[in-house]
PDB file of C-alpha atoms in Angstrom:
ATOM      1  CA  MET S   1     -42.042  67.102 -22.735  1.00  0.00           C
ATOM      2  CA  GLN S   2     -45.557  68.424 -22.101  1.00  0.00           C
ATOM      3  CA  LEU S   3     -47.344  70.552 -24.672  1.00  0.00           C
ATOM      4  CA  GLY S   4     -49.291  73.732 -24.061  1.00  0.00           C
ATOM      5  CA  TYR S   5     -50.867  76.431 -26.196  1.00  0.00           C
ATOM      6  CA  HIS S   6     -51.231  80.158 -25.542  1.00  0.00           C
ATOM      7  CA  THR S   7     -54.708  81.703 -25.611  1.00  0.00           C
ATOM      8  CA  ILE S   8     -53.447  84.706 -27.643  1.00  0.00           C
ATOM      9  CA  THR S   9     -54.697  83.231 -30.920  1.00  0.00           C
ATOM     10  CA  TRP S  10     -58.306  83.726 -29.782  1.00  0.00           C
ATOM     11  CA  GLY S  11     -58.355  87.501 -30.218  1.00  0.00           C
ATOM     12  CA  GLY S  12     -54.758  88.711 -30.448  1.00  0.00           C
ATOM     13  CA  VAL S  13     -53.213  90.983 -27.844  1.00  0.00           C
ATOM     14  CA  VAL S  14     -54.019  94.506 -26.676  1.00  0.00           C
ATOM     15  CA  GLY S  15     -53.155  96.636 -23.684  1.00  0.00           C
ATOM     16  CA  HIS S  16     -55.911  97.512 -21.230  1.00  0.00           C
ATOM     17  CA  PRO S  17     -57.196 101.016 -22.093  1.00  0.00           C
ATOM     18  CA  VAL S  18     -57.110 102.119 -18.455  1.00  0.00           C
ATOM     19  CA  GLY S  19     -53.332 101.789 -18.710  1.00  0.00           C
ATOM     20  CA  VAL S  20     -53.123 104.829 -20.967  1.00  0.00           C
ATOM     21  CA  THR S  21     -53.521 107.012 -17.868  1.00  0.00           C
ATOM     22  CA  SER S  22     -52.703 104.467 -15.142  1.00  0.00           C
ATOM     23  CA  ILE S  23     -49.477 102.545 -15.658  1.00  0.00           C
ATOM     24  CA  LYS S  24     -50.207 100.186 -12.786  1.00  0.00           C
ATOM     25  CA  ASP S  25     -53.223  98.919 -14.754  1.00  0.00           C
ATOM     26  CA  LEU S  26     -51.590  98.460 -18.165  1.00  0.00           C
ATOM     27  CA  PHE S  27     -52.129  94.714 -18.393  1.00  0.00           C
ATOM     28  CA  TYR S  28     -51.904  92.680 -21.582  1.00  0.00           C
ATOM     29  CA  GLN S  29     -55.075  90.895 -22.582  1.00  0.00           C
ATOM     30  CA  THR S  30     -56.617  88.814 -25.326  1.00  0.00           C
ATOM     31  CA  ASN S  31     -59.966  90.122 -26.517  1.00  0.00           C
ATOM     32  CA  GLY S  32     -61.392  86.689 -27.283  1.00  0.00           C
ATOM     33  CA  SER S  33     -63.299  84.277 -25.083  1.00  0.00           C
ATOM     34  CA  MET S  34     -61.107  82.410 -22.609  1.00  0.00           C
ATOM     35  CA  GLU S  35     -63.799  79.750 -22.311  1.00  0.00           C
ATOM     36  CA  THR S  36     -63.671  79.061 -26.044  1.00  0.00           C
ATOM     37  CA  ALA S  37     -59.877  79.207 -26.061  1.00  0.00           C
ATOM     38  CA  VAL S  38     -59.398  76.737 -23.211  1.00  0.00           C
ATOM     39  CA  ARG S  39     -61.960  74.304 -24.598  1.00  0.00           C
ATOM     40  CA  ASP S  40     -60.398  74.475 -28.080  1.00  0.00           C
ATOM     41  CA  ILE S  41     -56.906  73.998 -26.653  1.00  0.00           C
ATOM     42  CA  ALA S  42     -58.089  70.899 -24.806  1.00  0.00           C
ATOM     43  CA  ALA S  43     -59.848  69.564 -27.908  1.00  0.00           C
ATOM     44  CA  ALA S  44     -56.642  69.983 -29.916  1.00  0.00           C
ATOM     45  CA  GLY S  45     -54.867  67.699 -27.445  1.00  0.00           C
ATOM     46  CA  TYR S  46     -52.808  70.120 -25.364  1.00  0.00           C
ATOM     47  CA  GLU S  47     -52.429  69.646 -21.622  1.00  0.00           C
ATOM     48  CA  GLY S  48     -51.576  73.210 -20.645  1.00  0.00           C
ATOM     49  CA  THR S  49     -52.070  76.843 -21.507  1.00  0.00           C
ATOM     50  CA  GLU S  50     -50.573  80.283 -21.000  1.00  0.00           C
ATOM     51  CA  MET S  51     -52.603  83.460 -20.525  1.00  0.00           C
ATOM     52  CA  PHE S  52     -51.944  87.166 -20.320  1.00  0.00           C
ATOM     53  CA  ASP S  53     -52.025  88.847 -16.948  1.00  0.00           C
ATOM     54  CA  GLY S  54     -55.013  90.984 -17.938  1.00  0.00           C
ATOM     55  CA  ASN S  55     -57.156  87.954 -18.676  1.00  0.00           C
ATOM     56  CA  LEU S  56     -56.528  86.686 -15.157  1.00  0.00           C
ATOM     57  CA  VAL S  57     -57.532  90.084 -13.760  1.00  0.00           C
ATOM     58  CA  GLU S  58     -60.914  89.537 -15.425  1.00  0.00           C
ATOM     59  CA  TYR S  59     -61.387  86.447 -13.223  1.00  0.00           C
ATOM     60  CA  ALA S  60     -60.004  87.959 -10.012  1.00  0.00           C
ATOM     61  CA  ASP S  61     -63.497  88.413  -8.511  1.00  0.00           C
ATOM     62  CA  ARG S  62     -64.798  85.081  -9.769  1.00  0.00           C
ATOM     63  CA  PRO S  63     -61.847  82.675  -9.421  1.00  0.00           C
ATOM     64  CA  GLU S  64     -63.949  79.525  -9.236  1.00  0.00           C
ATOM     65  CA  GLU S  65     -65.190  80.174 -12.768  1.00  0.00           C
ATOM     66  CA  LEU S  66     -61.707  79.926 -14.262  1.00  0.00           C
ATOM     67  CA  ARG S  67     -60.682  77.076 -11.964  1.00  0.00           C
ATOM     68  CA  GLY S  68     -63.787  75.176 -13.023  1.00  0.00           C
ATOM     69  CA  LEU S  69     -63.142  75.803 -16.708  1.00  0.00           C
ATOM     70  CA  LEU S  70     -59.560  74.550 -16.440  1.00  0.00           C
ATOM     71  CA  ALA S  71     -60.542  71.505 -14.382  1.00  0.00           C
ATOM     72  CA  GLU S  72     -63.445  70.566 -16.635  1.00  0.00           C
ATOM     73  CA  SER S  73     -61.255  70.889 -19.737  1.00  0.00           C
ATOM     74  CA  GLY S  74     -58.320  69.019 -18.231  1.00  0.00           C
ATOM     75  CA  VAL S  75     -55.986  71.920 -19.005  1.00  0.00           C
ATOM     76  CA  LYS S  76     -53.435  73.338 -16.575  1.00  0.00           C
ATOM     77  CA  LEU S  77     -52.601  77.023 -16.418  1.00  0.00           C
ATOM     78  CA  VAL S  78     -48.838  76.693 -16.767  1.00  0.00           C
ATOM     79  CA  SER S  79     -47.671  80.273 -17.213  1.00  0.00           C
ATOM     80  CA  VAL S  80     -48.716  83.911 -17.252  1.00  0.00           C
ATOM     81  CA  TYR S  81     -47.241  86.564 -19.542  1.00  0.00           C
ATOM     82  CA  SER S  82     -46.628  90.186 -18.582  1.00  0.00           C
ATOM     83  CA  GLY S  83     -44.217  92.961 -19.509  1.00  0.00           C
ATOM     84  CA  ALA S  84     -43.116  96.530 -18.957  1.00  0.00           C
ATOM     85  CA  ASN S  85     -40.744  99.303 -20.008  1.00  0.00           C
ATOM     86  CA  PHE S  86     -38.453  98.504 -17.042  1.00  0.00           C
ATOM     87  CA  ILE S  87     -35.913 101.313 -17.676  1.00  0.00           C
ATOM     88  CA  PHE S  88     -37.721 104.457 -16.494  1.00  0.00           C
ATOM     89  CA  ALA S  89     -37.122 105.088 -12.796  1.00  0.00           C
ATOM     90  CA  ASP S  90     -40.227 107.202 -12.182  1.00  0.00           C
ATOM     91  CA  ILE S  91     -42.677 104.557 -13.376  1.00  0.00           C
ATOM     92  CA  LEU S  92     -40.820 101.369 -12.398  1.00  0.00           C
ATOM     93  CA  PRO S  93     -42.621 101.097  -9.013  1.00  0.00           C
ATOM     94  CA  GLU S  94     -45.963 101.251 -10.844  1.00  0.00           C
ATOM     95  CA  GLU S  95     -44.828  98.572 -13.293  1.00  0.00           C
ATOM     96  CA  LEU S  96     -43.542  96.309 -10.546  1.00  0.00           C
ATOM     97  CA  HIS S  97     -46.841  96.750  -8.694  1.00  0.00           C
ATOM     98  CA  ARG S  98     -48.549  95.380 -11.813  1.00  0.00           C
ATOM     99  CA  ILE S  99     -46.040  92.523 -12.108  1.00  0.00           C
ATOM    100  CA  ASN S 100     -46.690  91.701  -8.457  1.00  0.00           C
ATOM    101  CA  ARG S 101     -50.440  91.550  -9.163  1.00  0.00           C
ATOM    102  CA  ALA S 102     -49.815  89.299 -12.165  1.00  0.00           C
ATOM    103  CA  ALA S 103     -47.673  86.943 -10.083  1.00  0.00           C
ATOM    104  CA  GLU S 104     -50.238  86.878  -7.299  1.00  0.00           C
ATOM    105  CA  LEU S 105     -53.010  85.928  -9.719  1.00  0.00           C
ATOM    106  CA  ALA S 106     -50.791  83.382 -11.469  1.00  0.00           C
ATOM    107  CA  ALA S 107     -50.217  81.634  -8.149  1.00  0.00           C
ATOM    108  CA  THR S 108     -53.918  81.864  -7.289  1.00  0.00           C
ATOM    109  CA  PHE S 109     -54.800  79.911 -10.421  1.00  0.00           C
ATOM    110  CA  GLY S 110     -52.054  77.316 -10.023  1.00  0.00           C
ATOM    111  CA  ALA S 111     -49.518  78.535 -12.577  1.00  0.00           C
ATOM    112  CA  GLU S 112     -45.857  77.623 -12.195  1.00  0.00           C
ATOM    113  CA  ARG S 113     -44.231  80.347 -14.277  1.00  0.00           C
ATOM    114  CA  LEU S 114     -44.177  84.076 -14.894  1.00  0.00           C
ATOM    115  CA  VAL S 115     -42.913  85.159 -18.315  1.00  0.00           C
ATOM    116  CA  VAL S 116     -42.062  88.793 -19.042  1.00  0.00           C
ATOM    117  CA  GLY S 117     -40.999  90.737 -22.096  1.00  0.00           C
ATOM    118  CA  GLY S 118     -39.975  94.335 -22.467  1.00  0.00           C
ATOM    119  CA  GLY S 119     -37.275  96.908 -22.149  1.00  0.00           C
ATOM    120  CA  ALA S 120     -38.245 100.123 -23.909  1.00  0.00           C
ATOM    121  CA  ARG S 121     -36.323 101.586 -26.820  1.00  0.00           C
ATOM    122  CA  ARG S 122     -35.716 105.292 -26.253  1.00  0.00           C
ATOM    123  CA  VAL S 123     -36.226 107.853 -29.009  1.00  0.00           C
ATOM    124  CA  ALA S 124     -32.576 108.836 -28.600  1.00  0.00           C
ATOM    125  CA  GLY S 125     -31.403 105.226 -28.829  1.00  0.00           C
ATOM    126  CA  THR S 126     -30.580 102.448 -26.393  1.00  0.00           C
ATOM    127  CA  THR S 127     -27.588 102.952 -24.134  1.00  0.00           C
ATOM    128  CA  ASP S 128     -25.457 100.468 -22.252  1.00  0.00           C
ATOM    129  CA  GLN S 129     -26.937 101.870 -19.059  1.00  0.00           C
ATOM    130  CA  ASP S 130     -30.377 100.830 -20.299  1.00  0.00           C
ATOM    131  CA  TYR S 131     -29.272  97.182 -20.257  1.00  0.00           C
ATOM    132  CA  ALA S 132     -28.070  97.615 -16.677  1.00  0.00           C
ATOM    133  CA  LEU S 133     -31.436  99.140 -15.734  1.00  0.00           C
ATOM    134  CA  LEU S 134     -33.339  96.372 -17.483  1.00  0.00           C
ATOM    135  CA  ALA S 135     -31.227  93.707 -15.788  1.00  0.00           C
ATOM    136  CA  ARG S 136     -31.784  95.260 -12.362  1.00  0.00           C
ATOM    137  CA  ALA S 137     -35.531  95.410 -12.919  1.00  0.00           C
ATOM    138  CA  LEU S 138     -35.625  91.803 -14.114  1.00  0.00           C
ATOM    139  CA  ASP S 139     -33.881  90.713 -10.929  1.00  0.00           C
ATOM    140  CA  GLN S 140     -36.707  92.417  -9.037  1.00  0.00           C
ATOM    141  CA  VAL S 141     -39.220  90.577 -11.226  1.00  0.00           C
ATOM    142  CA  THR S 142     -37.455  87.340 -10.297  1.00  0.00           C
ATOM    143  CA  ASP S 143     -37.751  88.198  -6.599  1.00  0.00           C
ATOM    144  CA  ILE S 144     -41.464  88.916  -7.011  1.00  0.00           C
ATOM    145  CA  ALA S 145     -42.074  85.661  -8.870  1.00  0.00           C
ATOM    146  CA  GLU S 146     -40.166  83.625  -6.304  1.00  0.00           C
ATOM    147  CA  SER S 147     -42.145  85.207  -3.467  1.00  0.00           C
ATOM    148  CA  PHE S 148     -45.245  83.568  -4.983  1.00  0.00           C
ATOM    149  CA  GLY S 149     -43.517  80.250  -5.714  1.00  0.00           C
ATOM    150  CA  LEU S 150     -43.140  80.970  -9.430  1.00  0.00           C
ATOM    151  CA  THR S 151     -40.211  80.678 -11.821  1.00  0.00           C
ATOM    152  CA  ALA S 152     -39.511  83.833 -13.832  1.00  0.00           C
ATOM    153  CA  SER S 153     -38.118  84.010 -17.355  1.00  0.00           C
ATOM    154  CA  TYR S 154     -37.369  86.749 -19.863  1.00  0.00           C
ATOM    155  CA  HIS S 155     -38.747  86.613 -23.403  1.00  0.00           C
ATOM    156  CA  PRO S 156     -36.857  88.534 -26.153  1.00  0.00           C
ATOM    157  CA  HIS S 157     -39.405  90.344 -28.300  1.00  0.00           C
ATOM    158  CA  LEU S 158     -39.505  92.457 -31.434  1.00  0.00           C
ATOM    159  CA  SER S 159     -39.863  96.208 -30.727  1.00  0.00           C
ATOM    160  CA  THR S 160     -38.013  95.913 -27.396  1.00  0.00           C
ATOM    161  CA  MET S 161     -34.334  96.552 -26.700  1.00  0.00           C
ATOM    162  CA  VAL S 162     -33.661  92.794 -26.843  1.00  0.00           C
ATOM    163  CA  GLU S 163     -34.303  91.591 -30.375  1.00  0.00           C
ATOM    164  CA  SER S 164     -30.937  90.375 -31.681  1.00  0.00           C
ATOM    165  CA  THR S 165     -28.366  87.905 -30.359  1.00  0.00           C
ATOM    166  CA  HIS S 166     -26.010  90.796 -29.583  1.00  0.00           C
ATOM    167  CA  GLU S 167     -28.677  92.584 -27.562  1.00  0.00           C
ATOM    168  CA  LEU S 168     -29.495  89.405 -25.658  1.00  0.00           C
ATOM    169  CA  GLU S 169     -25.803  89.003 -24.847  1.00  0.00           C
ATOM    170  CA  ARG S 170     -25.737  92.536 -23.397  1.00  0.00           C
ATOM    171  CA  LEU S 171     -28.473  91.522 -20.968  1.00  0.00           C
ATOM    172  CA  MET S 172     -27.991  87.921 -19.922  1.00  0.00           C
ATOM    173  CA  ASP S 173     -24.740  88.242 -17.977  1.00  0.00           C
ATOM    174  CA  ARG S 174     -26.211  91.109 -15.922  1.00  0.00           C
ATOM    175  CA  THR S 175     -29.352  89.420 -14.615  1.00  0.00           C
ATOM    176  CA  ARG S 176     -30.260  86.167 -12.931  1.00  0.00           C
ATOM    177  CA  ILE S 177     -33.726  85.805 -14.480  1.00  0.00           C
ATOM    178  CA  GLY S 178     -34.357  82.664 -16.492  1.00  0.00           C
ATOM    179  CA  PHE S 179     -34.588  82.613 -20.276  1.00  0.00           C
ATOM    180  CA  CYS S 180     -37.671  81.948 -22.405  1.00  0.00           C
ATOM    181  CA  PRO S 181     -36.589  81.545 -26.038  1.00  0.00           C
ATOM    182  CA  ASP S 182     -39.332  82.397 -28.516  1.00  0.00           C
ATOM    183  CA  THR S 183     -38.343  80.745 -31.759  1.00  0.00           C
ATOM    184  CA  ALA S 184     -40.104  83.181 -34.103  1.00  0.00           C
ATOM    185  CA  HIS S 185     -39.074  86.382 -32.340  1.00  0.00           C
ATOM    186  CA  LEU S 186     -35.462  85.190 -32.207  1.00  0.00           C
ATOM    187  CA  ALA S 187     -35.510  84.375 -35.922  1.00  0.00           C
ATOM    188  CA  ALA S 188     -37.210  87.654 -36.816  1.00  0.00           C
ATOM    189  CA  GLY S 189     -34.510  89.453 -34.826  1.00  0.00           C
ATOM    190  CA  GLY S 190     -31.823  87.842 -36.988  1.00  0.00           C
ATOM    191  CA  SER S 191     -30.836  84.913 -34.758  1.00  0.00           C
ATOM    192  CA  ASP S 192     -30.700  81.167 -35.244  1.00  0.00           C
ATOM    193  CA  PRO S 193     -33.107  79.959 -32.511  1.00  0.00           C
ATOM    194  CA  ALA S 194     -31.372  76.603 -32.043  1.00  0.00           C
ATOM    195  CA  ALA S 195     -27.982  78.309 -31.694  1.00  0.00           C
ATOM    196  CA  VAL S 196     -29.333  80.722 -29.076  1.00  0.00           C
ATOM    197  CA  ILE S 197     -30.827  77.834 -27.096  1.00  0.00           C
ATOM    198  CA  ARG S 198     -27.473  76.060 -27.230  1.00  0.00           C
ATOM    199  CA  LYS S 199     -25.739  79.225 -26.015  1.00  0.00           C
ATOM    200  CA  TYR S 200     -27.873  79.478 -22.848  1.00  0.00           C
ATOM    201  CA  PRO S 201     -28.769  75.876 -21.944  1.00  0.00           C
ATOM    202  CA  ASP S 202     -28.556  76.446 -18.187  1.00  0.00           C
ATOM    203  CA  ARG S 203     -30.830  79.492 -18.269  1.00  0.00           C
ATOM    204  CA  ILE S 204     -33.865  78.024 -20.029  1.00  0.00           C
ATOM    205  CA  ARG S 205     -36.934  78.008 -17.791  1.00  0.00           C
ATOM    206  CA  HIS S 206     -39.710  78.127 -20.398  1.00  0.00           C
ATOM    207  CA  VAL S 207     -40.031  77.757 -24.182  1.00  0.00           C
ATOM    208  CA  HIS S 208     -42.287  79.463 -26.743  1.00  0.00           C
ATOM    209  CA  LEU S 209     -42.620  77.777 -30.130  1.00  0.00           C
ATOM    210  CA  LYS S 210     -43.999  79.447 -33.232  1.00  0.00           C
ATOM    211  CA  ASP S 211     -42.994  79.385 -36.860  1.00  0.00           C
ATOM    212  CA  PHE S 212     -41.852  82.346 -38.932  1.00  0.00           C
ATOM    213  CA  ARG S 213     -41.578  83.338 -42.574  1.00  0.00           C
ATOM    214  CA  ALA S 214     -39.389  86.313 -43.423  1.00  0.00           C
ATOM    215  CA  ASP S 215     -40.830  87.180 -46.842  1.00  0.00           C
ATOM    216  CA  PRO S 216     -43.574  88.119 -46.513  1.00  0.00           C
ATOM    217  CA  PHE S 217     -43.144  88.636 -42.779  1.00  0.00           C
ATOM    218  CA  GLN S 218     -45.552  86.347 -40.965  1.00  0.00           C
ATOM    219  CA  PHE S 219     -45.869  84.286 -37.796  1.00  0.00           C
ATOM    220  CA  LEU S 220     -47.299  80.865 -38.646  1.00  0.00           C
ATOM    221  CA  PRO S 221     -48.383  77.513 -37.171  1.00  0.00           C
ATOM    222  CA  LEU S 222     -45.511  75.102 -36.657  1.00  0.00           C
ATOM    223  CA  GLY S 223     -44.284  73.508 -39.857  1.00  0.00           C
ATOM    224  CA  GLU S 224     -45.670  76.204 -42.158  1.00  0.00           C
ATOM    225  CA  GLY S 225     -42.732  78.614 -42.026  1.00  0.00           C
ATOM    226  CA  ASP S 226     -38.975  78.586 -42.492  1.00  0.00           C
ATOM    227  CA  LEU S 227     -37.733  77.440 -39.078  1.00  0.00           C
ATOM    228  CA  ASP S 228     -35.878  74.167 -38.515  1.00  0.00           C
ATOM    229  CA  PHE S 229     -37.909  72.726 -35.663  1.00  0.00           C
ATOM    230  CA  PRO S 230     -36.230  69.320 -35.586  1.00  0.00           C
ATOM    231  CA  ASP S 231     -32.957  71.122 -34.794  1.00  0.00           C
ATOM    232  CA  ILE S 232     -34.688  73.459 -32.343  1.00  0.00           C
ATOM    233  CA  ILE S 233     -36.166  70.495 -30.454  1.00  0.00           C
ATOM    234  CA  ARG S 234     -32.750  68.787 -30.462  1.00  0.00           C
ATOM    235  CA  ALA S 235     -31.241  71.928 -28.964  1.00  0.00           C
ATOM    236  CA  VAL S 236     -33.907  71.999 -26.249  1.00  0.00           C
ATOM    237  CA  GLN S 237     -33.288  68.339 -25.531  1.00  0.00           C
ATOM    238  CA  GLU S 238     -29.512  68.881 -25.357  1.00  0.00           C
ATOM    239  CA  SER S 239     -30.020  71.691 -22.840  1.00  0.00           C
ATOM    240  CA  GLY S 240     -31.555  69.270 -20.365  1.00  0.00           C
ATOM    241  CA  TYR S 241     -34.851  71.133 -20.352  1.00  0.00           C
ATOM    242  CA  ASP S 242     -37.604  68.524 -20.081  1.00  0.00           C
ATOM    243  CA  SER S 243     -40.793  70.377 -19.364  1.00  0.00           C
ATOM    244  CA  TRP S 244     -43.503  72.482 -21.002  1.00  0.00           C
ATOM    245  CA  LEU S 245     -43.250  73.514 -24.647  1.00  0.00           C
ATOM    246  CA  MET S 246     -45.723  76.361 -25.138  1.00  0.00           C
ATOM    247  CA  VAL S 247     -46.924  76.880 -28.695  1.00  0.00           C
ATOM    248  CA  GLU S 248     -47.889  80.493 -29.376  1.00  0.00           C
ATOM    249  CA  LEU S 249     -49.393  82.109 -32.458  1.00  0.00           C
ATOM    250  CA  ASP S 250     -50.312  85.778 -32.325  1.00  0.00           C
ATOM    251  CA  THR S 251     -52.997  85.758 -35.002  1.00  0.00           C
ATOM    252  CA  TYR S 252     -54.458  83.356 -37.532  1.00  0.00           C
ATOM    253  CA  ASP S 253     -56.697  84.080 -40.531  1.00  0.00           C
ATOM    254  CA  GLY S 254     -58.750  80.931 -40.025  1.00  0.00           C
ATOM    255  CA  ASP S 255     -60.135  79.044 -37.035  1.00  0.00           C
ATOM    256  CA  PRO S 256     -57.760  79.351 -34.028  1.00  0.00           C
ATOM    257  CA  ARG S 257     -58.478  75.745 -33.076  1.00  0.00           C
ATOM    258  CA  ALA S 258     -57.404  74.610 -36.548  1.00  0.00           C
ATOM    259  CA  ALA S 259     -54.102  76.436 -36.103  1.00  0.00           C
ATOM    260  CA  ALA S 260     -53.601  74.733 -32.739  1.00  0.00           C
ATOM    261  CA  GLU S 261     -54.286  71.344 -34.320  1.00  0.00           C
ATOM    262  CA  ILE S 262     -51.820  71.990 -37.161  1.00  0.00           C
ATOM    263  CA  SER S 263     -49.034  72.781 -34.689  1.00  0.00           C
ATOM    264  CA  LYS S 264     -49.914  69.851 -32.429  1.00  0.00           C
ATOM    265  CA  LYS S 265     -49.787  67.322 -35.269  1.00  0.00           C
ATOM    266  CA  TYR S 266     -46.461  68.684 -36.498  1.00  0.00           C
ATOM    267  CA  LEU S 267     -44.911  68.831 -33.030  1.00  0.00           C
ATOM    268  CA  ASP S 268     -46.102  65.326 -32.130  1.00  0.00           C
ATOM    269  CA  LYS S 269     -44.289  63.963 -35.186  1.00  0.00           C
ATOM    270  CA  ILE S 270     -41.039  65.770 -34.351  1.00  0.00           C
ATOM    271  CA  LEU S 271     -41.134  64.576 -30.756  1.00  0.00           C
ATOM    272  CA  ALA S 272     -41.888  61.015 -31.850  1.00  0.00           C
ATOM    273  CA  ASP S 273     -39.040  61.063 -34.367  1.00  0.00           C
ATOM    274  CA  SER S 274     -36.660  62.399 -31.715  1.00  0.00           C
ATOM    275  CA  GLY S 275     -37.696  59.725 -29.225  1.00  0.00           C
ATOM    276  CA  LEU S 276     -39.225  62.183 -26.749  1.00  0.00           C
TER     277      LEU S 276
END
């Protein structure tokens, strides 16, 4: 197992404002410094990182700057995160154009994986046809990723049409995209993360780890919430997945580097105890 950490903690996540009137430009991005994030992630002992597509767009005209930062820090860009509505026919070509750009940049900077979330909830409610539309779009995302030598995976996420175990079941048999379990989002959606991992062992292509407390609702560094990470890691191990574990924490009241160090120390102990 190799350990990585997402840059989201250094500024949270927003959508690019240009995307309000131009769907093809509605990239995710972290508003913090990627230089600080990468250096802190390296100092905390992680070997890899994940970034949002919009943060790569910022380096599109100066690629050597990001390559140099990663090389100097000894951190690999493992994965890039993007997302879309995916169920509205009129805008799907614009969204896939953006996904294509994200995949192109991911490959440019040496990433191996493209992770996507999404699937819009309609005002009138989600229909069975919406899951068919989402599945079809995710197959197209998979084709795009593969055209750039990347592995694609789908990330269930709160506020999308795939939050609960039942909703995930409605999607997974209809699409060939890989699966990226996010432990906190699965738990917040009412699932047992370890059980979901055990249900889809052959589909796992990426893993997001973060802790979660239900009352009060909060995403937390590993070991500070309610989740059973020893069992989650056992489930990952049982699946045969033996690759990057990406720790992700949306926000943190203190120093982002301190949060990264808390999770690293906790995860190192679990992996050592499990013999990994």
